[in-house]
mmCIF file with all atom_site columns, C-alpha atoms in Angstrom:
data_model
loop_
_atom_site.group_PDB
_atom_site.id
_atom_site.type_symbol
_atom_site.label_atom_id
_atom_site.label_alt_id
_atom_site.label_comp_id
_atom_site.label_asym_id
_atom_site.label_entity_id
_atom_site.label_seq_id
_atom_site.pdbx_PDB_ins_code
_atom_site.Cartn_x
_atom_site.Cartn_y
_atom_site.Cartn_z
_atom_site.occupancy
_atom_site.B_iso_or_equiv
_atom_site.pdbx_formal_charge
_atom_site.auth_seq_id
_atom_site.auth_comp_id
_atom_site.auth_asym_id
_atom_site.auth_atom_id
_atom_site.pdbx_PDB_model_num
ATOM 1  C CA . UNK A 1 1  ? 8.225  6.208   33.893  1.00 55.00 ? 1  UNK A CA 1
ATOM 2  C CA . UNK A 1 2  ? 4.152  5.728   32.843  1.00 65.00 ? 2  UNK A CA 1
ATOM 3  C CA . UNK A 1 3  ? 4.877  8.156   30.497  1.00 61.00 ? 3  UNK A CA 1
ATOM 4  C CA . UNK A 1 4  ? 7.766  6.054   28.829  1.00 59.00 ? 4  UNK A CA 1
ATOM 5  C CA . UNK A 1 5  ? 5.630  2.952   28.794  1.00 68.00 ? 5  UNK A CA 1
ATOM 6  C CA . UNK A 1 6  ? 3.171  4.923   26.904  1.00 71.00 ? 6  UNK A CA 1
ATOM 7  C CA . UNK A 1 7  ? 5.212  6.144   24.234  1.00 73.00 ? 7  UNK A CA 1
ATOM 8  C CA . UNK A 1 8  ? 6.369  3.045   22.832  1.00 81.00 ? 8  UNK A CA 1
ATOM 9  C CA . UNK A 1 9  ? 2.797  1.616   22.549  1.00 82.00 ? 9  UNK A CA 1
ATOM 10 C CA . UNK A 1 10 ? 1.131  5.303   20.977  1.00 84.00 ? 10 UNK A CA 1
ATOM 11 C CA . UNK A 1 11 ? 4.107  4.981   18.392  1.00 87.00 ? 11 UNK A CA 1
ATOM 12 C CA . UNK A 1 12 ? 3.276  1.623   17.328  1.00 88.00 ? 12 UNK A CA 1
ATOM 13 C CA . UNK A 1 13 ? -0.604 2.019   17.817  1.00 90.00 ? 13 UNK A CA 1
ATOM 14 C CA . UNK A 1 14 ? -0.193 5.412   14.699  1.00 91.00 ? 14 UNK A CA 1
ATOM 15 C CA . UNK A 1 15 ? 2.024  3.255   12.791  1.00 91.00 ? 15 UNK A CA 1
ATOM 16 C CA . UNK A 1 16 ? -0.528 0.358   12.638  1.00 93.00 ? 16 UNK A CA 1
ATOM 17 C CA . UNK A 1 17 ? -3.279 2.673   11.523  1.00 93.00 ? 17 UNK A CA 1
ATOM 18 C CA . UNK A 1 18 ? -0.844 4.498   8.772   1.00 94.00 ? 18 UNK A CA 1
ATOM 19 C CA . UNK A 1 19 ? -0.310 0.602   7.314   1.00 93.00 ? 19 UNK A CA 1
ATOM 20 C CA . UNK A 1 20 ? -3.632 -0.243  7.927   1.00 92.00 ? 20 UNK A CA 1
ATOM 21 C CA . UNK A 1 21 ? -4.562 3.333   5.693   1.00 92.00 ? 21 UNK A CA 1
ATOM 22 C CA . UNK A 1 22 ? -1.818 2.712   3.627   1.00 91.00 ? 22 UNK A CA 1
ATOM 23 C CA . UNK A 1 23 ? -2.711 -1.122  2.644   1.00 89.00 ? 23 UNK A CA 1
ATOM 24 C CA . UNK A 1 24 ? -6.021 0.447   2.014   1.00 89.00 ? 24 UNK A CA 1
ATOM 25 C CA . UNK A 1 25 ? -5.377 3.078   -0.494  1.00 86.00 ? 25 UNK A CA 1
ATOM 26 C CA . UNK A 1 26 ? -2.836 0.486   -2.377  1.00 84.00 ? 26 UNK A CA 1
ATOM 27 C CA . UNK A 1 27 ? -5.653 -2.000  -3.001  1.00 83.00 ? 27 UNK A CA 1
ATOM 28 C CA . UNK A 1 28 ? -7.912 1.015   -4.418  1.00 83.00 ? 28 UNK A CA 1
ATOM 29 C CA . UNK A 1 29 ? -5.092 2.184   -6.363  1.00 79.00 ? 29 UNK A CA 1
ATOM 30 C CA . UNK A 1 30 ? -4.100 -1.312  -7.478  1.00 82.00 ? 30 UNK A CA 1
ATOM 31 C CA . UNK A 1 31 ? -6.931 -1.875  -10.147 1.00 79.00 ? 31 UNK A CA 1
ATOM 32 C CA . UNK A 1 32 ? -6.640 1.684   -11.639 1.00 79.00 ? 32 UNK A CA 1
ATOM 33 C CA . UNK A 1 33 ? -2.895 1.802   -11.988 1.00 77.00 ? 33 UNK A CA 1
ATOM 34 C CA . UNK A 1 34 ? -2.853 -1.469  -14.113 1.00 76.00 ? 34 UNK A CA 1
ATOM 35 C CA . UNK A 1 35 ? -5.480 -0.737  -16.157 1.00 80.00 ? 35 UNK A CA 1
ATOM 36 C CA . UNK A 1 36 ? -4.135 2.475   -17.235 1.00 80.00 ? 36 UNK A CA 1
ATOM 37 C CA . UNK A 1 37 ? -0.694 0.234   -17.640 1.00 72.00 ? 37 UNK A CA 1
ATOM 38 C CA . UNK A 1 38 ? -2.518 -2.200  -20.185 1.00 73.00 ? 38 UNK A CA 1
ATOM 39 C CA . UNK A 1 39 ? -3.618 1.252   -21.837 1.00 76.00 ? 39 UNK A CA 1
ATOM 40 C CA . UNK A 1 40 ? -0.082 2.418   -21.926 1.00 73.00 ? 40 UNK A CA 1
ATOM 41 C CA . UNK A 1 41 ? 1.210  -1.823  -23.625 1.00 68.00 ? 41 UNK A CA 1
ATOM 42 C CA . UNK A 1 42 ? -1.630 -1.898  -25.539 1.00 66.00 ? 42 UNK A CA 1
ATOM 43 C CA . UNK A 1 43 ? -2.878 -5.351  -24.060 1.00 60.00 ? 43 UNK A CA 1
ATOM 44 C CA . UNK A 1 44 ? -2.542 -6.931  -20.903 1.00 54.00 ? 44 UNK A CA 1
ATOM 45 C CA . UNK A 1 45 ? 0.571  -9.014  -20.777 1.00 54.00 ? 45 UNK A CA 1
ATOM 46 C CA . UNK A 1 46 ? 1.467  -11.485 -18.892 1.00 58.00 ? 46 UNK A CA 1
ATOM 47 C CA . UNK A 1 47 ? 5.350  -10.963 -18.995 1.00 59.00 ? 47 UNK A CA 1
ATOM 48 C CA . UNK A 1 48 ? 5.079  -7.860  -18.017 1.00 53.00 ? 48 UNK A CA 1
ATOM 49 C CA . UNK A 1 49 ? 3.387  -8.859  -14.302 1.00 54.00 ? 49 UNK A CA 1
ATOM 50 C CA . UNK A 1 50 ? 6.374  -11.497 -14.417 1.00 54.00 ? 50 UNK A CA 1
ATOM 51 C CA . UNK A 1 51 ? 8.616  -8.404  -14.817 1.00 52.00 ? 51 UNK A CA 1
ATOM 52 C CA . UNK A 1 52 ? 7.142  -5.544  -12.368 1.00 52.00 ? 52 UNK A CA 1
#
């Protein structure tokens, strides 16, 4: 049964650090992936941000 207990807690534990390394990467990735966007349009647009 300790065994159980511990299972539940381990799986949520690696799924907390995959967010947590997820969230991470995103907010590095964030600033690169729009500017390479306002490359792509040409200018930074507002509507567009209203639209993604």
């Amino acid at each position: 049964m300790s065994l159980f207990h511990k299972v539940p807690i381990l799986s949520l534990s690696i799924l907390f650090l995959i967010y947590c390394v997820f969230g991470w990467l995103l907010s590095i990735a964030t600033p690169e992936v729009l500017e390479s966007l306002y490359q792509l349009t040409g200018e930074p647009n507002h509507d567009s941000w209203v639209m993604l």
